[in-house]
C-alpha cells in the first residue's frame, strides 16, 4: 500500500453540543421509533445522515458499497442505512475519537471503503466523521477537510501522544494541540493534534479548501428536485433551499440542481421546480405557501407511448440542446435523405408546416430520438407502444424493425390510426411524446407528456422528466447533468422533524380508549400481510370491536379521503389505527375531509409479535396523534 493510500481523509464532519439535542426523533425518515433508542443513538443517526450529505453522498446509497460504522451506535447505523461494511461498537467514555482511530485503521487494512465514525457522550456532545482513503476521496471528487496522518491509543494521554508522534515522524514542537474534533477547521495551518482521556491521540493535517469558480453551463430550464419523508420535512426543505439561494446570489443554479439530484436521497414525498433562477425562486416561494398536496412516490415501471402526432418544432430546440437526441435524429435523417428529394433536417428545421412525407419522417425521427434520450437518462421502460406513425416508431424502438424498413414504412402510405384500447397494467408511468393519450388508463397511472404544443421543447422535456421523478420513477440525473460541467456544492442538510413519542405505561396510554365499537385499521401498502397486523386485528376483535381494514396507497389528500369514505360506508368509527408506514400527517387531513370524528392512533415499532400474539414491551407501542 502506498503512502497516499495510508493517509486517511476526513471527508466531512457534523457535531452537536453537549446535551445532544431534543428528546424527539425523525421516525418518519429513519423508520425507527424514538422510544426504541436512547438520546446518544438518536443523535448519532442524524449526524451520520448529515456527514453523508456533506460528503456529497446520497445517504440511501451507502448500502451499495463497503461502508463501515464505528461508534456507540454502530449497530443502529448499520441497520438504518443497510451498510455493507463492518459495524464495530466502540463504547468508551470518549467514543468519537476512539471510533475515528479504529475506523482509520480499518480503512488502511482495506476492511471498508468508507467509514462513518464517531458518537455521542453526555458530557462532550457528539461528533461524527465520514472517512475515506485519501486517494479514493480525490478520485471520487469528495471534499477533504483534513488528513489523518497518524493515530495511537495508550494507557494515558501522554503515551498515546508520544506514540502518534512517533508514527508520524514528528516532534511535539511541530504540532499544535486542539481541545477536540469540534475545534478543527480548514482555517488551521500546519499539523494539529487532538487528544482525549483515557488515552487516544490523532495527528491531523488540515487541507485548505480550494477556491473554485463554477464553469457549469447555466441551463434556462433547470430542474430542482426536492424530497422528504413527510410534508413537514418537505416544506422545511423548500424553505431551507429558498433561504440558501436568496442568501447566495452568486450560487450557480446548475451546480445546486446537480447537487440536489445526485447527493440527496430521493424520499417518498417529492416535488420539483423547473426554470431559470427567477422562476425557481418564485416557484419555491409558491410551494412553501401551499398545502403541499403531493402524492406519495412509489417505484413504478414506465411505458413509452409514441402518439404519432407531429411535434410542434420538429425537434429543432432539442437537437440544439441535447447531443444524444441530435445524434439519434441525425442518424434517422440520414436514412430518410436517401428516400426524400431534400434533406429532412434542412426542411423541417426551416419551415413550420412541411409537406406530409417530411412531417411523417420528422415525427418518426423525433419519437425515436426521444426514446433514445430517455434510455440514456436511465428511464426504466417496461414497454414501448404507439399509434399511427407511433406504431412504427415503437416497433423500431423495440427492435422489431430495422431502421431501413421503418423509414420505408413511414413514407410508404399514410398509416391508419389504431383503435384505442384501455391500458390496464396497474400503476405505472405512461410517458408520451405528446399530450394526447388515445386510451383510458388504469387507476394509479401517471400521465407525463414530454412535448407540448404550447411550450418550448426543452422546457417541456425537462419538466416531464422532473414529473417522473416526483411520481417515483428513478432516473440517472448524473447523466442528465454530465454535459453541463456541473460540480457538487454545499447545500443545507436534511431538516429533521422531531416527533416526541410518549413512553408512558401501556395502561395509562390506553386509558379512555374504546375497547369495542368499530375500528378502522389502516396498513401501509407493503405491510398489509405482516403477522403484526393480523395480531392487532385479532386483539381488537377479542375485545369486542368490529374491525374494518384498508390498505393505504400512494394517494394525495383528496384520494385518501375518498378511500376512507369507501372503506367505512355509513359507519362512524370509534377509533382509527394506522400501522407503521402509514403517513399519519396526510391521514389526519384526509380524516377531516371525510368528516371522520374519531381518535387516530399510530402503531409504533415497539410492538412485536411472538408465538403468543402481541407482546408489548416496557414502552407503549401506540401513540395518540391528537385528532378527535
Coordinates of C-alpha atoms in Angstrom, one line a residue:
X1 CA 0.0 0.0 0.0
X2 CA 1.4 3.4 -1.0
X3 CA 1.9 6.2 1.4
X4 CA -1.0 8.0 -0.3
X5 CA -3.3 5.0 0.4
X6 CA -2.3 5.0 4.1
X7 CA -3.3 8.7 4.5
X8 CA -7.0 8.9 5.6
X9 CA -9.1 11.8 4.5
X10 CA -11.8 13.4 6.7
X11 CA -14.4 14.0 4.1
X12 CA -17.0 15.7 6.3
X13 CA -17.9 16.3 9.9
X14 CA -21.0 17.0 11.9
X15 CA -21.3 18.0 15.6
X16 CA -23.8 18.5 18.4
X17 CA -23.2 20.5 21.5
X18 CA -23.4 18.7 24.9
X19 CA -27.0 17.7 25.8
X20 CA -27.3 16.0 22.4
X21 CA -30.4 17.9 21.3
X22 CA -34.1 17.5 21.9
X23 CA -35.6 14.2 23.0
X24 CA -37.6 13.7 19.8
X25 CA -36.5 11.9 16.7
X26 CA -37.4 11.8 13.0
X27 CA -39.1 8.4 13.0
X28 CA -40.6 9.0 9.5
X29 CA -37.2 9.4 8.0
X30 CA -35.4 6.5 9.6
X31 CA -38.3 4.2 10.1
X32 CA -37.4 3.7 13.8
X33 CA -39.4 4.6 16.8
X34 CA -37.8 7.2 19.1
X35 CA -38.8 5.2 22.1
X36 CA -36.5 2.3 20.9
X37 CA -33.4 4.4 21.1
X38 CA -31.6 6.4 23.7
X39 CA -30.6 10.0 23.0
X40 CA -27.0 9.2 22.0
X41 CA -28.1 6.7 19.4
X42 CA -30.8 9.1 18.0
X43 CA -28.4 11.9 17.5
X44 CA -25.8 9.5 16.1
X45 CA -28.2 8.5 13.3
X46 CA -28.9 12.1 12.5
X47 CA -25.2 13.0 12.4
X48 CA -24.5 10.1 10.2
X49 CA -27.1 11.3 7.7
X50 CA -25.6 14.8 7.8
X51 CA -22.0 13.6 7.2
X52 CA -23.1 11.6 4.2
X53 CA -24.9 14.6 2.7
X54 CA -22.0 16.9 3.4
X55 CA -19.6 14.4 1.8
X56 CA -21.7 14.6 -1.4
X57 CA -23.3 11.2 -0.9
X58 CA -26.9 10.2 -1.1
X59 CA -27.4 8.6 2.3
X60 CA -29.6 5.8 0.8
X61 CA -26.7 4.9 -1.5
X62 CA -24.4 4.0 1.4
X63 CA -25.9 0.4 1.3
X64 CA -24.4 -0.1 -2.2
X65 CA -20.8 -0.3 -1.2
X66 CA -18.5 -1.3 1.7
X67 CA -19.3 1.4 4.2
X68 CA -18.5 0.6 7.8
X69 CA -19.8 2.1 11.0
X70 CA -17.7 2.7 14.1
X71 CA -19.0 4.1 17.4
X72 CA -21.5 3.6 20.1
X73 CA -24.4 3.4 17.7
X74 CA -22.6 1.2 15.0
X75 CA -25.3 -1.5 15.1
X76 CA -28.1 1.1 14.6
X77 CA -26.2 2.8 11.8
X78 CA -25.6 -0.4 10.0
X79 CA -29.3 -1.4 10.3
X80 CA -30.8 2.0 9.4
X81 CA -28.5 2.6 6.4
X82 CA -28.2 -1.1 5.5
X83 CA -24.4 -0.7 5.4
X84 CA -22.3 -3.4 3.7
X85 CA -19.2 -2.9 5.8
X86 CA -18.2 -3.7 9.3
X87 CA -20.2 -2.4 12.3
X88 CA -17.9 -2.1 15.3
X89 CA -19.4 -0.9 18.5
X90 CA -17.0 1.4 20.4
X91 CA -18.3 2.1 23.8
X92 CA -15.6 4.0 25.7
X93 CA -16.3 7.2 27.6
X94 CA -14.7 9.2 24.8
X95 CA -16.3 7.4 21.8
X96 CA -15.8 9.8 18.9
X97 CA -12.0 10.0 19.0
X98 CA -11.5 6.3 19.6
X99 CA -14.0 5.4 16.9
X100 CA -12.2 7.6 14.4
X101 CA -8.9 5.9 15.3
X102 CA -10.4 2.4 14.8
X103 CA -12.1 3.4 11.6
X104 CA -8.9 4.8 10.1
X105 CA -7.1 1.6 10.9
X106 CA -9.9 -0.4 9.2
X107 CA -9.6 1.8 6.1
X108 CA -5.8 1.2 6.0
X109 CA -6.4 -2.5 6.3
X110 CA -8.9 -2.4 3.4
X111 CA -11.8 -3.6 5.6
X112 CA -14.1 -0.9 4.1
X113 CA -14.1 1.8 1.6
X114 CA -15.9 4.5 3.6
X115 CA -16.3 4.7 7.3
X116 CA -18.9 6.6 9.5
X117 CA -17.1 7.1 12.8
X118 CA -17.9 8.9 16.0
X119 CA -20.7 9.1 18.5
X120 CA -22.2 11.0 21.4
X121 CA -21.4 11.4 25.1
X122 CA -23.5 13.2 27.7
X123 CA -20.6 15.5 28.7
X124 CA -18.8 16.2 25.4
X125 CA -21.6 16.4 23.0
X126 CA -21.4 14.4 19.7
X127 CA -19.1 14.3 16.7
X128 CA -19.4 12.2 13.6
X129 CA -16.9 12.0 10.7
X130 CA -17.0 10.5 7.3
X131 CA -13.6 8.9 6.5
X132 CA -12.2 7.7 3.2
X133 CA -8.7 6.7 1.9
X134 CA -7.2 10.0 0.6
X135 CA -6.6 8.5 -2.9
X136 CA -10.2 7.4 -3.2
X137 CA -11.5 10.7 -2.0
X138 CA -9.5 12.5 -4.6
X139 CA -10.6 10.1 -7.3
X140 CA -14.3 10.4 -6.5
X141 CA -14.2 14.1 -6.2
X142 CA -15.2 14.1 -2.5
X143 CA -14.3 17.1 -0.3
X144 CA -11.3 16.7 2.0
X145 CA -11.3 18.7 5.2
X146 CA -8.2 17.2 6.8
X147 CA -5.9 14.2 6.5
X148 CA -5.3 11.8 9.4
X149 CA -1.5 11.5 9.4
X150 CA -1.2 9.1 12.3
X151 CA -3.0 8.0 15.5
X152 CA -2.4 5.9 18.6
X153 CA -4.1 4.8 21.8
X154 CA -2.3 4.3 25.1
X155 CA -2.8 3.9 28.8
X156 CA -2.5 7.7 29.2
X157 CA -2.9 10.7 27.1
X158 CA 0.9 11.3 27.2
X159 CA 1.7 7.8 26.0
X160 CA -0.9 8.0 23.2
X161 CA 0.5 11.4 22.2
X162 CA 4.1 10.1 22.1
X163 CA 3.1 7.0 20.0
X164 CA 1.2 9.0 17.5
X165 CA 4.1 11.5 17.0
X166 CA 6.5 8.6 16.5
X167 CA 4.2 7.1 13.9
X168 CA 4.0 10.4 12.1
X169 CA 7.8 11.0 12.4
X170 CA 7.2 14.4 14.1
X171 CA 8.3 16.3 17.2
X172 CA 5.9 17.8 19.7
X173 CA 7.0 21.3 18.6
X174 CA 5.8 20.7 15.1
X175 CA 2.2 20.0 16.2
X176 CA -0.4 22.4 17.6
X177 CA -2.8 20.8 20.0
X178 CA -6.6 21.2 19.8
X179 CA -9.1 20.5 22.5
X180 CA -11.3 18.2 20.5
X181 CA -12.5 17.5 16.9
X182 CA -15.0 20.3 17.0
X183 CA -12.2 22.8 17.1
X184 CA -10.8 21.6 13.8
X185 CA -11.5 23.9 10.9
X186 CA -9.9 24.4 7.5
X187 CA -8.5 27.7 8.7
X188 CA -5.8 25.9 10.7
X189 CA -2.4 25.8 9.1
X190 CA 0.1 23.0 9.7
X191 CA -0.3 19.9 11.7
X192 CA -2.6 19.6 14.7
X193 CA -3.1 17.0 17.4
X194 CA -6.3 16.0 19.1
X195 CA -6.2 14.1 22.4
X196 CA -8.7 12.7 24.8
X197 CA -8.5 10.7 28.0
X198 CA -8.1 7.9 28.8
X199 CA -5.5 7.8 26.0
X200 CA -6.0 8.5 22.4
X201 CA -4.3 10.9 20.1
X202 CA -4.7 11.8 16.4
X203 CA -2.3 13.8 14.3
X204 CA -4.2 15.7 11.6
X205 CA -3.2 17.9 8.6
X206 CA -6.0 20.4 7.7
X207 CA -6.5 20.9 4.0
X208 CA -7.2 24.3 2.7
X209 CA -10.5 24.5 0.8
X210 CA -9.9 25.1 -2.9
X211 CA -11.2 28.3 -4.3
X212 CA -13.4 27.0 -7.1
X213 CA -15.3 29.0 -9.7
X214 CA -18.2 27.3 -11.3
X215 CA -17.8 26.6 -15.0
X216 CA -21.2 24.9 -15.4
X217 CA -23.5 25.8 -18.2
X218 CA -26.4 27.9 -16.9
X219 CA -29.5 26.0 -18.1
X220 CA -32.5 28.0 -19.0
X221 CA -34.6 25.1 -17.8
X222 CA -33.0 23.8 -14.6
X223 CA -34.7 21.1 -12.6
X224 CA -34.5 21.4 -8.9
X225 CA -35.6 18.1 -7.2
X226 CA -36.7 18.0 -3.6
X227 CA -38.0 15.2 -1.4
X228 CA -38.7 14.4 2.2
X229 CA -40.2 11.7 4.4
X230 CA -43.3 13.8 5.3
X231 CA -44.9 17.1 4.4
X232 CA -43.3 18.9 7.3
X233 CA -39.9 17.8 6.1
X234 CA -40.7 18.7 2.5
X235 CA -41.9 22.2 3.5
X236 CA -38.7 22.7 5.6
X237 CA -36.6 21.5 2.7
X238 CA -38.2 24.1 0.4
X239 CA -37.7 26.9 2.9
X240 CA -34.1 26.0 3.6
X241 CA -33.3 25.9 -0.1
X242 CA -35.1 29.2 -0.7
X243 CA -33.1 30.9 2.1
X244 CA -29.9 29.4 0.7
X245 CA -30.5 30.7 -2.8
X246 CA -31.5 34.1 -1.6
X247 CA -28.5 34.4 0.6
X248 CA -26.0 33.4 -2.1
X249 CA -26.9 35.3 -5.2
X250 CA -23.8 34.0 -6.9
X251 CA -24.6 30.4 -6.5
X252 CA -24.7 28.6 -9.8
X253 CA -28.2 27.2 -10.2
X254 CA -26.9 24.3 -12.3
X255 CA -24.5 23.3 -9.6
X256 CA -27.3 23.5 -7.0
X257 CA -29.6 21.4 -9.1
X258 CA -26.9 18.8 -9.8
X259 CA -26.1 18.5 -6.1
X260 CA -29.7 18.1 -5.1
X261 CA -30.2 15.4 -7.7
X262 CA -27.1 13.4 -7.0
X263 CA -26.2 13.9 -3.3
X264 CA -29.6 13.9 -1.7
X265 CA -31.8 10.9 -1.0
X266 CA -35.0 10.5 -3.2
X267 CA -37.5 10.2 -0.4
X268 CA -41.2 9.3 -0.7
X269 CA -42.7 12.8 -0.9
X270 CA -41.3 14.7 -3.8
X271 CA -41.7 18.0 -5.6
X272 CA -39.8 19.7 -8.3
X273 CA -39.4 23.2 -9.8
X274 CA -38.1 23.9 -13.4
X275 CA -37.0 27.2 -14.8
X276 CA -34.4 29.9 -14.6
X277 CA -33.3 31.5 -11.3
X278 CA -36.2 33.9 -11.0
X279 CA -38.7 31.2 -11.9
X280 CA -37.2 28.8 -9.5
X281 CA -37.3 31.3 -6.6
X282 CA -40.9 32.2 -7.4
X283 CA -41.8 28.5 -7.7
X284 CA -40.2 27.6 -4.3
X285 CA -42.0 30.6 -2.7
X286 CA -45.3 29.4 -4.0
X287 CA -44.7 25.8 -2.9
X288 CA -43.8 27.0 0.6
X289 CA -47.1 28.8 0.9
X290 CA -49.2 26.0 -0.5
X291 CA -50.8 23.0 1.3
X292 CA -48.2 20.6 -0.4
X293 CA -50.9 18.3 -1.7
X294 CA -48.4 15.9 -3.3
X295 CA -48.8 12.2 -4.0
X296 CA -46.5 9.8 -2.2
X297 CA -44.0 8.5 -4.7
X298 CA -43.8 4.7 -5.3
X299 CA -41.5 2.9 -7.7
X300 CA -43.4 2.3 -10.9
X301 CA -42.4 0.9 -14.3
X302 CA -42.7 3.2 -17.3
X303 CA -44.4 2.7 -20.7
X304 CA -43.2 4.9 -23.5
X305 CA -46.1 5.7 -25.8
X306 CA -45.5 7.2 -29.3
X307 CA -48.6 9.2 -30.1
X308 CA -47.7 9.7 -33.8
X309 CA -48.6 13.4 -33.6
X310 CA -46.4 15.9 -35.3
X311 CA -44.2 17.7 -32.7
X312 CA -44.6 21.5 -32.6
X313 CA -41.0 22.4 -33.6
X314 CA -40.0 19.0 -35.1
X315 CA -37.1 18.7 -32.6
X316 CA -35.2 21.9 -33.5
X317 CA -34.7 23.0 -29.9
X318 CA -34.0 19.5 -28.6
X319 CA -31.4 19.0 -31.4
X320 CA -29.6 22.1 -30.4
X321 CA -29.5 21.4 -26.7
X322 CA -29.2 17.6 -26.2
X323 CA -26.4 15.8 -28.0
X324 CA -27.8 12.3 -27.6
X325 CA -31.1 13.5 -29.2
X326 CA -29.2 15.2 -32.0
X327 CA -27.1 12.1 -32.7
X328 CA -30.2 9.8 -33.0
X329 CA -32.1 12.4 -35.0
X330 CA -29.2 12.8 -37.5
X331 CA -28.8 9.0 -37.9
X332 CA -32.5 8.7 -38.8
X333 CA -32.4 11.8 -41.1
X334 CA -29.5 10.3 -43.0
X335 CA -31.6 7.2 -43.7
X336 CA -34.6 9.3 -44.9
X337 CA -32.3 11.6 -47.0
X338 CA -31.8 8.7 -49.5
X339 CA -35.6 8.4 -49.9
X340 CA -36.6 12.1 -50.0
X341 CA -35.9 14.8 -52.5
X342 CA -34.4 17.2 -49.9
X343 CA -32.5 16.5 -46.7
X344 CA -35.0 16.0 -43.9
X345 CA -33.3 18.3 -41.4
X346 CA -33.0 21.2 -43.8
X347 CA -36.7 21.1 -44.5
X348 CA -38.3 20.6 -41.1
X349 CA -35.9 22.9 -39.3
X350 CA -36.6 25.7 -41.7
X351 CA -40.4 25.6 -42.2
X352 CA -43.3 25.3 -39.7
X353 CA -45.6 23.2 -42.0
X354 CA -43.5 20.8 -44.1
X355 CA -45.1 18.6 -46.8
X356 CA -46.7 15.4 -45.5
X357 CA -43.8 13.0 -46.2
X358 CA -41.4 15.3 -44.3
X359 CA -43.8 15.7 -41.5
X360 CA -44.2 11.9 -41.1
X361 CA -40.5 11.4 -41.3
X362 CA -39.8 14.1 -38.7
X363 CA -42.4 12.7 -36.4
X364 CA -40.8 9.3 -36.5
X365 CA -37.3 10.8 -36.0
X366 CA -38.4 12.9 -33.0
X367 CA -40.2 9.9 -31.3
X368 CA -37.2 7.6 -31.7
X369 CA -34.7 10.3 -30.6
X370 CA -36.8 11.0 -27.5
X371 CA -36.8 7.3 -26.7
X372 CA -33.1 7.1 -27.2
X373 CA -32.6 10.1 -24.9
X374 CA -34.9 8.7 -22.2
X375 CA -32.9 5.5 -22.2
X376 CA -29.7 7.4 -22.0
X377 CA -31.0 9.2 -18.9
X378 CA -31.8 5.8 -17.3
X379 CA -35.5 5.6 -17.8
X380 CA -36.6 2.1 -16.9
X381 CA -39.0 1.5 -19.8
X382 CA -41.1 -1.7 -19.5
X383 CA -42.8 -1.5 -22.9
X384 CA -43.0 0.8 -26.0
X385 CA -46.3 1.3 -27.7
X386 CA -47.8 3.7 -30.2
X387 CA -50.5 4.5 -32.7
X388 CA -50.3 5.7 -36.3
X389 CA -46.7 6.7 -37.1
X390 CA -46.1 6.0 -33.5
X391 CA -46.7 2.2 -34.1
X392 CA -43.7 2.2 -36.5
X393 CA -41.7 4.2 -34.0
X394 CA -42.5 1.8 -31.2
X395 CA -41.7 -1.2 -33.4
X396 CA -38.3 0.2 -34.3
X397 CA -37.5 1.2 -30.7
X398 CA -38.5 -2.4 -29.6
X399 CA -36.1 -3.9 -32.1
X400 CA -38.8 -5.4 -34.3
X401 CA -37.9 -3.4 -37.4
X402 CA -34.6 -2.3 -38.9
X403 CA -34.1 1.4 -39.5
X404 CA -34.3 1.0 -43.2
X405 CA -37.6 -1.0 -43.0
X406 CA -39.1 1.5 -40.5
X407 CA -38.2 4.5 -42.7
X408 CA -39.6 2.9 -45.8
X409 CA -42.9 2.1 -44.0
X410 CA -43.2 5.7 -42.7
X411 CA -43.0 7.1 -46.2
X412 CA -45.0 4.3 -48.0
X413 CA -48.5 5.3 -47.1
X414 CA -50.3 7.3 -44.5
X415 CA -50.6 4.9 -41.6
X416 CA -54.1 4.3 -40.2
X417 CA -54.7 5.3 -36.6
X418 CA -55.1 2.2 -34.5
X419 CA -58.2 1.6 -32.4
X420 CA -57.8 2.9 -28.9
X421 CA -57.6 0.3 -26.1
X422 CA -57.6 0.5 -22.3
X423 CA -54.1 0.2 -20.8
X424 CA -54.8 -1.8 -17.7
X425 CA -51.4 -2.7 -16.5
X426 CA -51.8 -1.5 -12.9
X427 CA -50.0 1.6 -11.5
X428 CA -47.3 2.8 -13.9
X429 CA -46.0 5.9 -15.6
X430 CA -47.1 6.5 -19.2
X431 CA -44.6 8.7 -20.9
X432 CA -45.9 10.1 -24.1
X433 CA -44.3 12.0 -26.9
X434 CA -47.3 14.4 -27.0
X435 CA -50.1 15.2 -24.5
X436 CA -52.8 13.2 -26.3
X437 CA -53.3 9.7 -24.8
X438 CA -55.7 7.8 -27.0
X439 CA -56.9 5.3 -24.4
X440 CA -58.1 5.1 -20.8
X441 CA -55.6 4.3 -18.2
X442 CA -55.7 2.2 -15.0
X443 CA -56.1 3.7 -11.6
X444 CA -52.8 5.0 -10.2
X445 CA -51.3 5.7 -13.7
X446 CA -49.2 8.8 -14.0
X447 CA -49.5 10.5 -17.4
X448 CA -46.5 12.6 -18.4
X449 CA -46.0 14.2 -21.8
X450 CA -42.6 15.1 -23.0
X451 CA -43.6 17.7 -25.6
X452 CA -46.5 20.2 -25.5
X453 CA -47.6 22.3 -28.5
X454 CA -47.8 25.5 -26.4
X455 CA -44.4 25.1 -24.6
X456 CA -40.8 25.4 -25.7
X457 CA -39.4 21.9 -26.4
X458 CA -36.6 21.9 -23.9
X459 CA -38.8 23.3 -21.1
X460 CA -41.4 20.7 -21.8
X461 CA -38.9 17.8 -21.9
X462 CA -37.1 18.7 -18.6
X463 CA -40.4 19.3 -16.9
X464 CA -41.7 15.9 -18.0
X465 CA -38.7 14.1 -16.6
X466 CA -38.9 16.1 -13.3
X467 CA -42.6 15.0 -13.0
X468 CA -41.4 11.4 -13.5
X469 CA -39.1 11.9 -10.6
X470 CA -42.0 13.3 -8.5
X471 CA -44.0 10.1 -9.3
X472 CA -41.3 7.7 -8.2
X473 CA -39.5 6.9 -11.5
X474 CA -35.8 6.7 -10.9
X475 CA -33.6 8.4 -13.5
X476 CA -29.8 8.8 -13.9
X477 CA -29.6 12.5 -13.1
X478 CA -25.8 12.4 -13.0
X479 CA -26.0 11.6 -16.8
X480 CA -28.6 14.3 -17.3
X481 CA -26.1 16.9 -15.9
X482 CA -23.0 15.3 -17.4
X483 CA -22.9 17.7 -20.4
X484 CA -23.2 20.8 -18.2
X485 CA -19.9 20.7 -16.3
X486 CA -21.8 20.9 -13.0
X487 CA -20.0 20.3 -9.8
X488 CA -21.1 19.4 -6.3
X489 CA -21.6 22.4 -4.0
X490 CA -22.6 22.6 -0.3
X491 CA -26.3 22.7 0.4
X492 CA -28.4 22.8 3.6
X493 CA -28.7 19.3 5.1
X494 CA -31.9 17.5 5.7
X495 CA -34.3 19.3 8.2
X496 CA -35.0 16.6 10.7
X497 CA -38.6 16.7 12.0
X498 CA -38.5 15.7 15.7
X499 CA -41.6 13.9 17.0
X500 CA -41.7 13.0 20.7
X501 CA -43.2 9.5 21.2
X502 CA -44.7 9.1 24.7
X503 CA -43.1 6.4 26.8
X504 CA -45.9 6.1 29.3
X505 CA -47.1 2.7 30.6
X506 CA -49.5 0.9 28.3
X507 CA -52.4 1.0 30.7
X508 CA -52.1 4.8 31.1
X509 CA -51.7 5.3 27.3
X510 CA -54.9 3.4 26.6
X511 CA -57.0 4.9 29.4
X512 CA -60.3 6.1 28.0
X513 CA -59.7 4.3 24.6
X514 CA -62.8 2.4 23.5
X515 CA -62.3 -1.4 23.6
X516 CA -65.3 -2.1 21.4
X517 CA -67.3 -0.4 18.7
X518 CA -65.9 -0.1 15.2
X519 CA -62.2 0.3 14.4
X520 CA -60.6 1.1 11.1
X521 CA -57.1 -0.5 10.8
X522 CA -55.0 1.1 8.0
X523 CA -51.9 -0.6 6.8
X524 CA -49.1 0.5 4.6
X525 CA -49.0 -0.9 1.0
X526 CA -46.0 -3.1 1.8
X527 CA -47.1 -4.3 5.2
X528 CA -50.7 -5.5 4.9
X529 CA -49.8 -9.1 5.3
X530 CA -47.4 -8.8 8.2
X531 CA -48.2 -11.0 11.2
X532 CA -48.3 -7.9 13.4
X533 CA -51.3 -6.6 11.5
X534 CA -53.2 -9.8 11.9
X535 CA -52.4 -10.0 15.6
X536 CA -53.6 -6.4 16.2
X537 CA -56.9 -7.2 14.4
X538 CA -57.3 -10.3 16.5
X539 CA -56.6 -8.4 19.7
X540 CA -59.2 -5.7 18.9
X541 CA -61.8 -8.4 17.9
X542 CA -61.3 -10.3 21.1
X543 CA -62.2 -7.0 23.0
X544 CA -65.5 -6.9 21.1
X545 CA -64.5 -4.5 18.4
X546 CA -65.8 -4.6 14.8
X547 CA -62.7 -4.3 12.7
X548 CA -62.6 -2.8 9.2
X549 CA -59.4 -2.8 7.2
X550 CA -57.9 -0.6 4.5
X551 CA -54.6 -0.6 2.7
X552 CA -53.1 2.9 2.1
X553 CA -51.9 3.6 -1.4
X554 CA -49.7 6.3 -3.0
X555 CA -52.6 8.9 -2.7
X556 CA -52.9 12.6 -2.2
X557 CA -55.2 14.1 0.4
X558 CA -58.3 14.0 -1.8
X559 CA -57.8 10.4 -2.8
X560 CA -57.1 9.3 0.8
X561 CA -60.4 10.9 1.9
X562 CA -62.3 9.1 -0.9
X563 CA -60.9 5.7 0.1
X564 CA -61.7 6.4 3.8
X565 CA -65.3 7.0 2.9
X566 CA -65.4 3.9 0.7
X567 CA -63.9 1.7 3.5
X568 CA -66.4 2.8 6.2
X569 CA -69.6 3.4 4.2
X570 CA -72.2 4.8 6.6
X571 CA -70.3 3.6 9.7
X572 CA -68.8 6.0 12.2
X573 CA -65.7 4.5 13.6
X574 CA -64.8 4.7 17.3
X575 CA -61.1 4.6 16.6
X576 CA -58.7 4.6 13.6
X577 CA -55.4 2.8 13.9
X578 CA -52.6 3.5 11.5
X579 CA -50.0 0.8 11.3
X580 CA -46.3 1.6 10.9
X581 CA -45.5 3.0 7.5
X582 CA -48.8 4.9 7.0
X583 CA -48.3 8.7 6.6
X584 CA -50.3 10.0 9.6
X585 CA -49.8 13.7 8.7
X586 CA -51.7 13.1 5.5
X587 CA -54.2 10.8 7.2
X588 CA -55.2 13.4 9.7
X589 CA -56.1 15.9 6.9
X590 CA -57.9 13.2 5.0
X591 CA -60.0 12.2 8.1
X592 CA -61.1 15.8 8.5
X593 CA -62.1 16.0 4.8
X594 CA -64.0 12.7 5.2
X595 CA -65.7 14.0 8.3
X596 CA -64.5 11.1 10.5
X597 CA -64.8 12.2 14.1
X598 CA -62.7 9.5 15.8
X599 CA -59.3 9.4 17.5
X600 CA -56.4 8.4 15.4
X601 CA -53.8 6.1 16.9
X602 CA -50.5 5.0 15.4
X603 CA -48.8 1.7 15.9
X604 CA -45.1 2.3 16.7
X605 CA -42.5 -0.3 16.1
X606 CA -42.2 -1.0 19.9
X607 CA -44.8 -3.7 19.5
X608 CA -43.6 -7.1 18.3
X609 CA -45.3 -10.4 17.6
X610 CA -44.2 -13.7 19.1
X611 CA -45.8 -17.1 19.3
X612 CA -48.2 -15.9 21.9
X613 CA -49.6 -13.0 19.9
X614 CA -49.0 -9.4 20.6
X615 CA -46.3 -8.6 23.1
X616 CA -45.9 -5.1 24.4
X617 CA -42.6 -4.0 25.7
X618 CA -41.8 -1.6 28.5
X619 CA -42.6 1.3 26.2
X620 CA -46.0 1.6 24.7
X621 CA -46.3 0.9 21.1
X622 CA -49.2 3.2 20.3
X623 CA -49.2 6.9 20.3
X624 CA -52.2 9.2 20.0
X625 CA -51.8 11.7 17.1
X626 CA -54.3 14.1 18.7
X627 CA -57.2 14.1 16.3
X628 CA -60.7 13.9 17.8

